[in-house]
Amino acid sequence: MKSAITTAASRLHELHCAACGQVHSAFELQTVSACCQQPLLASYDLSWPPRPEGIIDQADSSMWRYGALLPLLDPANKVTLGEGLTPLLDLPRLGAHYGFSALTLKDEGQNPTGSFKARGLSMAISKAKELGASGCIIPTAGNAGVAMAAYCARAGLRATVVMPRHTPEAFKEECYWYGAQVELVDGLINDCAARVRQLNAGGELLDISTLKEPYRLEGKKTMGYEIAEQLNWQLPDVLLYPAGGGTGLIGIWKAFAEMKALGWLAPETRLPRMVAVQAENCRPLYDTYFGHQSNCHAYQGRPTLANGLAVPRPLGEPLMLRVLRESQGTVVSVSEEAMLEGMRELGQHEGLFVAPEGAAVWMAARQLQAQGWLRADERLLLLNTGSAQKYLSNVVGRAWG
Ligand SMILES: *Cc1c(COP(=O)(O)O)cnc(C)c1O
Ligand SMILES: [Zn+2]
């Protein structure tokens, strides 16, 4: 049954600087905060909180079912390929083998363009269209660029994608098929960001870099709403997430806070301990969290199979650290060999062909269990953020170790 209220307009209210809290308008084109050059976070009017049934559009089987809590003002500007509402899959065979009694994976590899980047880019490109941008540019480790190219094509916007030269061919090729201009750079995503500044010195394109515009985060937060809705408003004990720029970690935590404010979670609900998983080859957050450096500003990363994790200097590091602190979470780092082992296990025991980032999350759960940080009876949720298809050229021939 669909009531009139489910199509309620966005409750977008204002934007806040993540560093100093200063308020900025949510109704004009924004990048980072003018005050501190830091991310802007969207807030909503949650003062009249109806039950989920009054907000969630049950007829919509995409992330846009939470439209009232998303920043798009006019539905006519929505740019969608059906992203979101991905399945939660139990992992009974792996769970039994390793003694986990409640092991579940959210399979974001089933999104358009093969990764959860579709959520953020559907949202950001819809807002770019709404706010009158003529084209968009992005530095990317791969998946974000592919998603931006697809959504820009659908919106009729120009797209420029800047990615490391060593990125597997399939990522570049898919961008070409969406009609994007692709620039290749020797280095990692931070080097691509420098190239973006050069290419866009005149500012004619909207920079869609992670957390340099406020809305990718809002798309990513829908994972938090979905997890709660799919688990009938009972959250897992521990949530493991492969953190690069960190939008998923920050976004899911933001969704939990909004749901608390809305009264959708029982007051006694314990929020999950949030685990950020990184690659040994590029683990700035790990090094900061464990005190090996005071922050990531000079961190030097190396390429990894999990190219989504090859983000040496994430702008959102302070926000990620806050999530880890508030949730009593932790950070784990995973080797390249372990990622391949994780891909084999999820493939051979559960029929899932996950990106190395997702495999890293599974191997992180095993590490935390071995350290005693996790108890076997805890409810674990693994986020698999992408499908392995585009990574094939880097893993071909490794199915048997
Ligand atoms: C981008 C990406 C990540 C990291 O996401 P962030 O939001 O940057 O933390 C993880 N996995 C995959 C497959 C990705 O493409
Ligand atoms: Zn500020």
CSV table of N, CA, C and O in Angstrom, one decimal, residues 81-197:
chain,number,residue,atom,x,y,z
A,81,LEU,N,20.2,4.3,-12.5
A,81,LEU,CA,20.3,3.1,-13.3
A,81,LEU,C,19.8,1.9,-12.4
A,81,LEU,O,20.1,0.7,-12.7
A,82,GLY,N,19.0,2.2,-11.4
A,82,GLY,CA,18.5,1.1,-10.5
A,82,GLY,C,19.4,0.7,-9.4
A,82,GLY,O,19.4,-0.5,-8.9
A,83,GLU,N,20.3,1.6,-9.0
A,83,GLU,CA,21.3,1.3,-7.9
A,83,GLU,C,20.7,1.1,-6.6
A,83,GLU,O,19.7,1.6,-6.2
A,84,GLY,N,21.4,0.2,-5.8
A,84,GLY,CA,20.9,0.0,-4.4
A,84,GLY,C,20.0,-1.2,-4.2
A,84,GLY,O,19.7,-1.9,-5.2
A,85,LEU,N,19.5,-1.3,-3.0
A,85,LEU,CA,18.7,-2.5,-2.5
A,85,LEU,C,19.3,-3.8,-3.0
A,85,LEU,O,18.7,-4.7,-3.5
A,86,THR,N,20.6,-3.9,-2.7
A,86,THR,CA,21.4,-5.1,-3.0
A,86,THR,C,21.1,-6.1,-1.9
A,86,THR,O,20.7,-5.8,-0.8
A,87,PRO,N,21.3,-7.4,-2.3
A,87,PRO,CA,21.0,-8.5,-1.3
A,87,PRO,C,21.9,-8.6,-0.1
A,87,PRO,O,23.1,-8.3,-0.2
A,88,LEU,N,21.3,-9.0,1.0
A,88,LEU,CA,22.1,-9.5,2.1
A,88,LEU,C,22.2,-11.0,2.0
A,88,LEU,O,21.1,-11.7,2.0
A,89,LEU,N,23.3,-11.6,1.9
A,89,LEU,CA,23.5,-13.0,1.7
A,89,LEU,C,24.1,-13.7,2.9
A,89,LEU,O,25.2,-13.2,3.4
A,90,ASP,N,23.5,-14.7,3.5
A,90,ASP,CA,24.2,-15.5,4.5
A,90,ASP,C,25.3,-16.2,3.9
A,90,ASP,O,25.3,-16.6,2.7
A,91,LEU,N,26.4,-16.5,4.7
A,91,LEU,CA,27.5,-17.3,4.2
A,91,LEU,C,27.6,-18.5,5.1
A,91,LEU,O,28.5,-18.6,6.0
A,92,PRO,N,26.7,-19.4,5.0
A,92,PRO,CA,26.6,-20.6,5.9
A,92,PRO,C,27.8,-21.5,5.8
A,92,PRO,O,28.3,-22.0,6.8
A,93,ARG,N,28.3,-21.7,4.6
A,93,ARG,CA,29.4,-22.7,4.5
A,93,ARG,C,30.7,-22.1,5.1
A,93,ARG,O,31.4,-22.8,5.9
A,94,LEU,N,31.0,-20.9,4.8
A,94,LEU,CA,32.2,-20.3,5.3
A,94,LEU,C,32.1,-20.1,6.8
A,94,LEU,O,33.0,-20.3,7.6
A,95,GLY,N,30.8,-19.7,7.2
A,95,GLY,CA,30.6,-19.5,8.7
A,95,GLY,C,30.8,-20.8,9.5
A,95,GLY,O,31.5,-20.8,10.5
A,96,ALA,N,30.3,-21.9,8.9
A,96,ALA,CA,30.4,-23.2,9.7
A,96,ALA,C,31.9,-23.6,9.7
A,96,ALA,O,32.4,-24.0,10.7
A,97,HIS,N,32.6,-23.4,8.6
A,97,HIS,CA,34.0,-23.8,8.5
A,97,HIS,C,34.8,-23.1,9.6
A,97,HIS,O,35.7,-23.6,10.2
A,98,TYR,N,34.6,-21.7,9.7
A,98,TYR,CA,35.4,-20.9,10.6
A,98,TYR,C,34.7,-20.7,12.0
A,98,TYR,O,35.3,-19.9,12.8
A,99,GLY,N,33.6,-21.2,12.2
A,99,GLY,CA,32.9,-21.1,13.5
A,99,GLY,C,32.3,-19.7,13.8
A,99,GLY,O,32.3,-19.3,14.9
A,100,PHE,N,31.8,-19.1,12.7
A,100,PHE,CA,31.1,-17.9,12.9
A,100,PHE,C,29.6,-18.3,12.9
A,100,PHE,O,29.1,-18.9,11.9
A,101,SER,N,28.8,-17.9,13.9
A,101,SER,CA,27.4,-18.3,13.9
A,101,SER,C,26.5,-17.4,13.1
A,101,SER,O,25.4,-17.9,12.7
A,102,ALA,N,26.9,-16.2,12.8
A,102,ALA,CA,26.0,-15.3,12.0
A,102,ALA,C,26.9,-14.4,11.1
A,102,ALA,O,27.3,-13.3,11.5
A,103,LEU,N,27.1,-15.0,9.9
A,103,LEU,CA,28.0,-14.3,9.0
A,103,LEU,C,27.2,-13.9,7.7
A,103,LEU,O,26.6,-14.8,7.1
A,104,THR,N,27.1,-12.6,7.5
A,104,THR,CA,26.3,-12.1,6.4
A,104,THR,C,27.1,-11.2,5.5
A,104,THR,O,28.0,-10.4,6.0
A,105,LEU,N,26.8,-11.2,4.2
A,105,LEU,CA,27.5,-10.3,3.3
A,105,LEU,C,26.5,-9.5,2.5
A,105,LEU,O,25.5,-10.0,2.0
A,106,LYS,N,26.8,-8.2,2.4
A,106,LYS,CA,25.9,-7.3,1.6
A,106,LYS,C,26.7,-7.2,0.2
A,106,LYS,O,27.8,-6.7,0.2
A,107,ASP,N,26.0,-7.6,-0.8
A,107,ASP,CA,26.7,-7.7,-2.1
A,107,ASP,C,26.5,-6.5,-3.0
A,107,ASP,O,25.6,-6.5,-3.9
A,108,GLU,N,27.4,-5.6,-2.8
A,108,GLU,CA,27.3,-4.3,-3.6
A,108,GLU,C,27.9,-4.5,-5.0
A,108,GLU,O,27.8,-3.6,-5.8
A,109,GLY,N,28.4,-5.7,-5.3
A,109,GLY,CA,28.9,-6.0,-6.6
A,109,GLY,C,27.8,-6.1,-7.6
A,109,GLY,O,28.0,-6.0,-8.8
A,110,GLN,N,26.5,-6.2,-7.1
A,110,GLN,CA,25.4,-6.3,-8.0
A,110,GLN,C,24.8,-5.0,-8.4
A,110,GLN,O,23.8,-4.9,-9.0
A,111,ASN,N,25.5,-3.9,-8.1
A,111,ASN,CA,25.1,-2.6,-8.5
A,111,ASN,C,25.4,-2.3,-10.0
A,111,ASN,O,26.3,-2.9,-10.5
A,112,PRO,N,24.7,-1.3,-10.6
A,112,PRO,CA,25.1,-0.9,-11.9
A,112,PRO,C,26.6,-0.5,-11.9
A,112,PRO,O,27.1,0.0,-11.0
A,113,THR,N,27.3,-0.8,-13.0
A,113,THR,CA,28.7,-0.6,-13.2
A,113,THR,C,29.6,-1.4,-12.2
A,113,THR,O,30.8,-1.3,-12.1
A,114,GLY,N,28.9,-2.4,-11.5
A,114,GLY,CA,29.7,-3.4,-10.7
A,114,GLY,C,30.3,-3.0,-9.4
A,114,GLY,O,31.1,-3.7,-8.9
A,115,SER,N,29.9,-1.8,-8.9
A,115,SER,CA,30.4,-1.5,-7.5
A,115,SER,C,29.4,-0.5,-6.8
A,115,SER,O,28.5,0.0,-7.5
A,116,PHE,N,29.7,-0.4,-5.5
A,116,PHE,CA,28.8,0.5,-4.7
A,116,PHE,C,29.1,2.0,-5.1
A,116,PHE,O,28.3,2.9,-4.6
A,117,LYS,N,30.1,2.3,-5.9
A,117,LYS,CA,30.3,3.7,-6.4
A,117,LYS,C,29.0,4.2,-7.1
A,117,LYS,O,28.8,5.4,-7.1
A,118,ALA,N,28.2,3.3,-7.6
A,118,ALA,CA,27.0,3.7,-8.3
A,118,ALA,C,26.1,4.5,-7.4
A,118,ALA,O,25.4,5.5,-7.9
A,119,ARG,N,26.0,4.2,-6.1
A,119,ARG,CA,25.1,4.9,-5.2
A,119,ARG,C,25.6,6.4,-5.1
A,119,ARG,O,24.7,7.3,-5.3
A,120,GLY,N,26.8,6.6,-4.9
A,120,GLY,CA,27.3,7.9,-4.7
A,120,GLY,C,27.3,8.7,-5.9
A,120,GLY,O,26.9,9.9,-5.9
A,121,LEU,N,27.5,8.1,-7.1
A,121,LEU,CA,27.6,8.9,-8.3
A,121,LEU,C,26.1,9.1,-8.8
A,121,LEU,O,25.9,10.2,-9.4
A,122,SER,N,25.2,8.2,-8.6
A,122,SER,CA,23.8,8.5,-9.0
A,122,SER,C,23.4,9.7,-8.2
A,122,SER,O,22.8,10.6,-8.8
A,123,MET,N,23.7,9.8,-7.0
A,123,MET,CA,23.3,11.0,-6.1
A,123,MET,C,24.0,12.2,-6.6
A,123,MET,O,23.4,13.3,-6.8
A,124,ALA,N,25.3,12.1,-6.7
A,124,ALA,CA,26.1,13.4,-7.0
A,124,ALA,C,25.8,13.9,-8.4
A,124,ALA,O,25.7,15.1,-8.6
A,125,ILE,N,25.6,13.0,-9.4
A,125,ILE,CA,25.3,13.5,-10.7
A,125,ILE,C,23.8,14.0,-10.8
A,125,ILE,O,23.6,15.0,-11.5
A,126,SER,N,22.9,13.4,-10.1
A,126,SER,CA,21.6,14.0,-10.0
A,126,SER,C,21.6,15.4,-9.5
A,126,SER,O,21.0,16.4,-10.0
A,127,LYS,N,22.4,15.7,-8.4
A,127,LYS,CA,22.6,17.0,-7.9
A,127,LYS,C,23.3,17.9,-8.8
A,127,LYS,O,23.0,19.1,-8.9
A,128,ALA,N,24.3,17.4,-9.5
A,128,ALA,CA,25.0,18.2,-10.5
A,128,ALA,C,24.1,18.7,-11.6
A,128,ALA,O,24.1,19.9,-12.0
A,129,LYS,N,23.2,17.8,-12.0
A,129,LYS,CA,22.2,18.2,-13.0
A,129,LYS,C,21.2,19.3,-12.4
A,129,LYS,O,20.9,20.3,-13.0
A,130,GLU,N,20.8,19.0,-11.1
A,130,GLU,CA,19.8,19.9,-10.5
A,130,GLU,C,20.4,21.3,-10.3
A,130,GLU,O,19.7,22.3,-10.4
A,131,LEU,N,21.7,21.4,-10.0
A,131,LEU,CA,22.3,22.7,-9.7
A,131,LEU,C,23.0,23.3,-11.0
A,131,LEU,O,23.7,24.3,-10.9
A,132,GLY,N,22.8,22.7,-12.1
A,132,GLY,CA,23.1,23.3,-13.4
A,132,GLY,C,24.6,23.1,-13.9
A,132,GLY,O,25.1,23.9,-14.7
A,133,ALA,N,25.3,22.1,-13.4
A,133,ALA,CA,26.6,21.9,-13.9
A,133,ALA,C,26.6,21.5,-15.3
A,133,ALA,O,25.6,20.9,-15.8
A,134,SER,N,27.7,21.8,-16.1
A,134,SER,CA,27.7,21.4,-17.5
A,134,SER,C,28.5,20.2,-17.8
A,134,SER,O,28.4,19.5,-18.8
A,135,GLY,N,29.4,19.8,-16.8
A,135,GLY,CA,30.2,18.6,-16.9
A,135,GLY,C,30.9,18.4,-15.6
A,135,GLY,O,30.9,19.2,-14.7
A,136,CYS,N,31.4,17.2,-15.5
A,136,CYS,CA,32.0,16.7,-14.3
A,136,CYS,C,33.4,16.1,-14.5
A,136,CYS,O,33.7,15.6,-15.6
A,137,ILE,N,34.3,16.2,-13.5
A,137,ILE,CA,35.6,15.6,-13.6
A,137,ILE,C,35.9,14.9,-12.3
A,137,ILE,O,35.4,15.3,-11.2
A,138,ILE,N,36.7,13.8,-12.4
A,138,ILE,CA,36.9,13.0,-11.2
A,138,ILE,C,38.3,12.4,-11.2
A,138,ILE,O,38.7,11.8,-12.3
A,139,PRO,N,39.1,12.4,-10.1
A,139,PRO,CA,40.2,11.6,-10.0
A,139,PRO,C,39.8,10.3,-9.4
A,139,PRO,O,38.9,10.3,-8.5
A,140,THR,N,40.2,9.1,-9.9
A,140,THR,CA,39.6,7.9,-9.4
A,140,THR,C,40.7,6.8,-9.4
A,140,THR,O,41.6,6.8,-10.2
A,141,ALA,N,40.5,5.8,-8.6
A,141,ALA,CA,41.3,4.5,-8.6
A,141,ALA,C,40.6,3.6,-9.6
A,141,ALA,O,41.2,2.5,-9.9
A,142,GLY,N,39.5,3.8,-10.1
A,142,GLY,CA,38.8,3.0,-11.1
A,142,GLY,C,37.3,3.0,-11.1
A,142,GLY,O,36.7,3.6,-12.0
A,143,ASN,N,36.7,2.4,-10.0
A,143,ASN,CA,35.3,2.3,-10.0
A,143,ASN,C,34.5,3.6,-10.0
A,143,ASN,O,33.4,3.7,-10.6
A,144,ALA,N,35.0,4.6,-9.3
A,144,ALA,CA,34.2,5.8,-9.2
A,144,ALA,C,34.2,6.5,-10.6
A,144,ALA,O,33.2,7.1,-11.0
A,145,GLY,N,35.3,6.4,-11.3
A,145,GLY,CA,35.4,7.0,-12.6
A,145,GLY,C,34.4,6.3,-13.6
A,145,GLY,O,33.7,6.9,-14.4
A,146,VAL,N,34.3,4.9,-13.5
A,146,VAL,CA,33.4,4.2,-14.4
A,146,VAL,C,32.0,4.6,-14.1
A,146,VAL,O,31.2,4.9,-15.0
A,147,ALA,N,31.6,4.7,-12.8
A,147,ALA,CA,30.3,5.1,-12.4
A,147,ALA,C,30.0,6.5,-12.8
A,147,ALA,O,28.9,6.8,-13.3
A,148,MET,N,30.9,7.4,-12.6
A,148,MET,CA,30.7,8.8,-13.0
A,148,MET,C,30.4,8.9,-14.5
A,148,MET,O,29.5,9.6,-15.0
A,149,ALA,N,31.2,8.2,-15.3
A,149,ALA,CA,31.1,8.2,-16.8
A,149,ALA,C,29.7,7.7,-17.1
A,149,ALA,O,29.0,8.3,-18.0
A,150,ALA,N,29.2,6.6,-16.5
A,150,ALA,CA,27.9,6.1,-16.8
A,150,ALA,C,26.8,7.1,-16.5
A,150,ALA,O,25.9,7.4,-17.3
A,151,TYR,N,26.8,7.6,-15.3
A,151,TYR,CA,25.7,8.5,-14.8
A,151,TYR,C,25.8,9.9,-15.6
A,151,TYR,O,24.7,10.5,-15.9
A,152,CYS,N,27.0,10.3,-15.9
A,152,CYS,CA,27.0,11.6,-16.8
A,152,CYS,C,26.5,11.3,-18.1
A,152,CYS,O,25.7,12.2,-18.7
A,153,ALA,N,26.7,10.1,-18.7
A,153,ALA,CA,26.1,9.8,-20.0
A,153,ALA,C,24.6,9.9,-19.9
A,153,ALA,O,24.0,10.5,-20.8
A,154,ARG,N,24.1,9.3,-18.9
A,154,ARG,CA,22.7,9.2,-18.7
A,154,ARG,C,22.0,10.6,-18.5
A,154,ARG,O,20.9,10.9,-18.8
A,155,ALA,N,22.9,11.5,-17.9
A,155,ALA,CA,22.4,12.9,-17.6
A,155,ALA,C,22.6,13.8,-18.7
A,155,ALA,O,22.2,15.0,-18.7
A,156,GLY,N,23.4,13.4,-19.7
A,156,GLY,CA,23.8,14.3,-20.8
A,156,GLY,C,24.8,15.3,-20.4
A,156,GLY,O,24.9,16.4,-20.9
A,157,LEU,N,25.7,15.0,-19.5
A,157,LEU,CA,26.8,15.9,-19.0
A,157,LEU,C,28.1,15.4,-19.5
A,157,LEU,O,28.3,14.1,-19.6
A,158,ARG,N,29.0,16.3,-19.8
A,158,ARG,CA,30.4,15.9,-20.2
A,158,ARG,C,31.1,15.2,-19.0
A,158,ARG,O,30.9,15.6,-17.8
A,159,ALA,N,32.0,14.3,-19.3
A,159,ALA,CA,32.7,13.6,-18.2
A,159,ALA,C,34.1,13.5,-18.5
A,159,ALA,O,34.5,13.0,-19.6
A,160,THR,N,35.0,13.9,-17.6
A,160,THR,CA,36.4,13.6,-17.7
A,160,THR,C,36.9,12.8,-16.5
A,160,THR,O,36.6,13.1,-15.3
A,161,VAL,N,37.5,11.7,-16.8
A,161,VAL,CA,37.9,10.7,-15.8
A,161,VAL,C,39.5,10.6,-15.8
A,161,VAL,O,40.1,10.4,-16.8
A,162,VAL,N,40.1,10.8,-14.6
A,162,VAL,CA,41.5,10.8,-14.5
A,162,VAL,C,41.9,9.6,-13.6
A,162,VAL,O,41.6,9.6,-12.4
A,163,MET,N,42.6,8.6,-14.2
A,163,MET,CA,42.9,7.4,-13.4
A,163,MET,C,44.4,7.0,-13.6
A,163,MET,O,45.0,7.4,-14.5
A,164,PRO,N,44.9,6.2,-12.6
A,164,PRO,CA,46.3,5.8,-12.7
A,164,PRO,C,46.5,4.9,-14.0
A,164,PRO,O,45.6,4.1,-14.3
A,165,ARG,N,47.6,5.1,-14.6
A,165,ARG,CA,47.9,4.3,-15.8
A,165,ARG,C,47.8,2.8,-15.6
A,165,ARG,O,47.4,2.0,-16.4
A,166,HIS,N,48.2,2.4,-14.4
A,166,HIS,CA,48.3,0.9,-14.1
A,166,HIS,C,46.9,0.3,-13.8
A,166,HIS,O,46.8,-0.9,-13.6
A,167,THR,N,45.9,1.1,-13.8
A,167,THR,CA,44.5,0.5,-13.6
A,167,THR,C,44.2,-0.5,-14.6
A,167,THR,O,44.5,-0.3,-15.8
A,168,PRO,N,43.6,-1.7,-14.2
A,168,PRO,CA,43.3,-2.7,-15.2
A,168,PRO,C,42.4,-2.1,-16.4
A,168,PRO,O,41.6,-1.2,-16.2
A,169,GLU,N,42.7,-2.6,-17.6
A,169,GLU,CA,42.2,-2.1,-18.8
A,169,GLU,C,40.6,-2.0,-18.8
A,169,GLU,O,40.1,-1.1,-19.4
A,170,ALA,N,40.0,-3.0,-18.1
A,170,ALA,CA,38.5,-3.0,-18.2
A,170,ALA,C,37.9,-1.7,-17.6
A,170,ALA,O,36.8,-1.3,-18.1
A,171,PHE,N,38.6,-1.1,-16.6
A,171,PHE,CA,38.0,0.2,-16.1
A,171,PHE,C,38.1,1.3,-17.1
A,171,PHE,O,37.1,2.1,-17.3
A,172,LYS,N,39.2,1.4,-17.8
A,172,LYS,CA,39.4,2.4,-18.8
A,172,LYS,C,38.4,2.2,-20.0
A,172,LYS,O,37.7,3.1,-20.4
A,173,GLU,N,38.4,1.0,-20.4
A,173,GLU,CA,37.5,0.6,-21.6
A,173,GLU,C,36.0,1.0,-21.3
A,173,GLU,O,35.4,1.5,-22.2
A,174,GLU,N,35.6,0.6,-20.1
A,174,GLU,CA,34.1,0.9,-19.8
A,174,GLU,C,33.9,2.4,-19.9
A,174,GLU,O,32.8,2.8,-20.4
A,175,CYS,N,34.8,3.2,-19.4
A,175,CYS,CA,34.6,4.7,-19.5
A,175,CYS,C,34.5,5.1,-20.9
A,175,CYS,O,33.7,6.0,-21.3
A,176,TYR,N,35.4,4.5,-21.8
A,176,TYR,CA,35.3,4.9,-23.2
A,176,TYR,C,33.9,4.6,-23.8
A,176,TYR,O,33.3,5.4,-24.5
A,177,TRP,N,33.3,3.5,-23.4
A,177,TRP,CA,32.0,3.1,-24.0
A,177,TRP,C,30.9,4.0,-23.5
A,177,TRP,O,29.9,4.1,-24.1
A,178,TYR,N,31.1,4.7,-22.4
A,178,TYR,CA,30.2,5.7,-21.9
A,178,TYR,C,30.5,7.1,-22.5
A,178,TYR,O,29.8,8.0,-22.1
A,179,GLY,N,31.5,7.1,-23.3
A,179,GLY,CA,31.8,8.4,-24.0
A,179,GLY,C,32.6,9.4,-23.2
A,179,GLY,O,32.6,10.6,-23.5
A,180,ALA,N,33.2,8.9,-22.1
A,180,ALA,CA,34.0,9.9,-21.3
A,180,ALA,C,35.4,10.1,-21.9
A,180,ALA,O,35.9,9.3,-22.6
A,181,GLN,N,35.9,11.3,-21.5
A,181,GLN,CA,37.3,11.5,-21.8
A,181,GLN,C,38.1,10.9,-20.7
A,181,GLN,O,37.9,11.2,-19.5
A,182,VAL,N,39.2,10.2,-21.0
A,182,VAL,CA,40.0,9.5,-20.0
A,182,VAL,C,41.4,10.0,-20.0
A,182,VAL,O,42.0,10.0,-21.1
A,183,GLU,N,41.9,10.4,-18.9
A,183,GLU,CA,43.3,10.9,-18.8
A,183,GLU,C,44.0,9.9,-17.9
A,183,GLU,O,43.6,9.5,-16.8
A,184,LEU,N,45.2,9.4,-18.3
A,184,LEU,CA,46.0,8.5,-17.5
A,184,LEU,C,47.2,9.2,-16.9
A,184,LEU,O,47.8,10.0,-17.5
A,185,VAL,N,47.5,8.8,-15.6
A,185,VAL,CA,48.5,9.5,-14.9
A,185,VAL,C,49.4,8.4,-14.2
A,185,VAL,O,48.9,7.4,-13.8
A,186,ASP,N,50.7,8.7,-14.2
A,186,ASP,CA,51.6,7.8,-13.5
A,186,ASP,C,51.6,8.1,-12.1
A,186,ASP,O,51.9,9.2,-11.6
A,187,GLY,N,51.1,7.2,-11.3
A,187,GLY,CA,51.0,7.4,-9.8
A,187,GLY,C,49.7,6.9,-9.3
A,187,GLY,O,49.0,6.1,-9.9
A,188,LEU,N,49.3,7.4,-8.1
A,188,LEU,CA,48.1,6.9,-7.5
A,188,LEU,C,47.0,8.1,-7.5
A,188,LEU,O,47.2,9.1,-8.1
A,189,ILE,N,45.9,7.9,-6.8
A,189,ILE,CA,44.8,8.8,-6.9
A,189,ILE,C,45.1,10.2,-6.5
A,189,ILE,O,44.6,11.2,-7.1
A,190,ASN,N,46.1,10.4,-5.6
A,190,ASN,CA,46.4,11.8,-5.2
A,190,ASN,C,47.2,12.5,-6.4
A,190,ASN,O,47.0,13.7,-6.5
A,191,ASP,N,47.9,11.7,-7.2
A,191,ASP,CA,48.6,12.3,-8.3
A,191,ASP,C,47.5,12.6,-9.4
A,191,ASP,O,47.6,13.6,-10.1
A,192,CYS,N,46.4,11.8,-9.5
A,192,CYS,CA,45.3,12.1,-10.4
A,192,CYS,C,44.6,13.4,-9.9
A,192,CYS,O,44.2,14.2,-10.8
A,193,ALA,N,44.5,13.6,-8.6
A,193,ALA,CA,43.9,14.8,-8.1
A,193,ALA,C,44.6,16.0,-8.5
A,193,ALA,O,44.0,17.1,-8.9
A,194,ALA,N,46.0,15.9,-8.5
A,194,ALA,CA,46.8,17.1,-8.9
A,194,ALA,C,46.5,17.4,-10.4
A,194,ALA,O,46.4,18.5,-10.8
A,195,ARG,N,46.4,16.3,-11.2
A,195,ARG,CA,46.1,16.5,-12.6
A,195,ARG,C,44.7,17.1,-12.9
A,195,ARG,O,44.5,17.9,-13.8
A,196,VAL,N,43.8,16.7,-12.0
A,196,VAL,CA,42.4,17.3,-12.1
A,196,VAL,C,42.5,18.8,-11.9
A,196,VAL,O,41.9,19.6,-12.6
A,197,ARG,N,43.3,19.2,-10.9
A,197,ARG,CA,43.4,20.7,-10.6
A,197,ARG,C,44.0,21.4,-11.8
A,197,ARG,O,43.5,22.5,-12.2
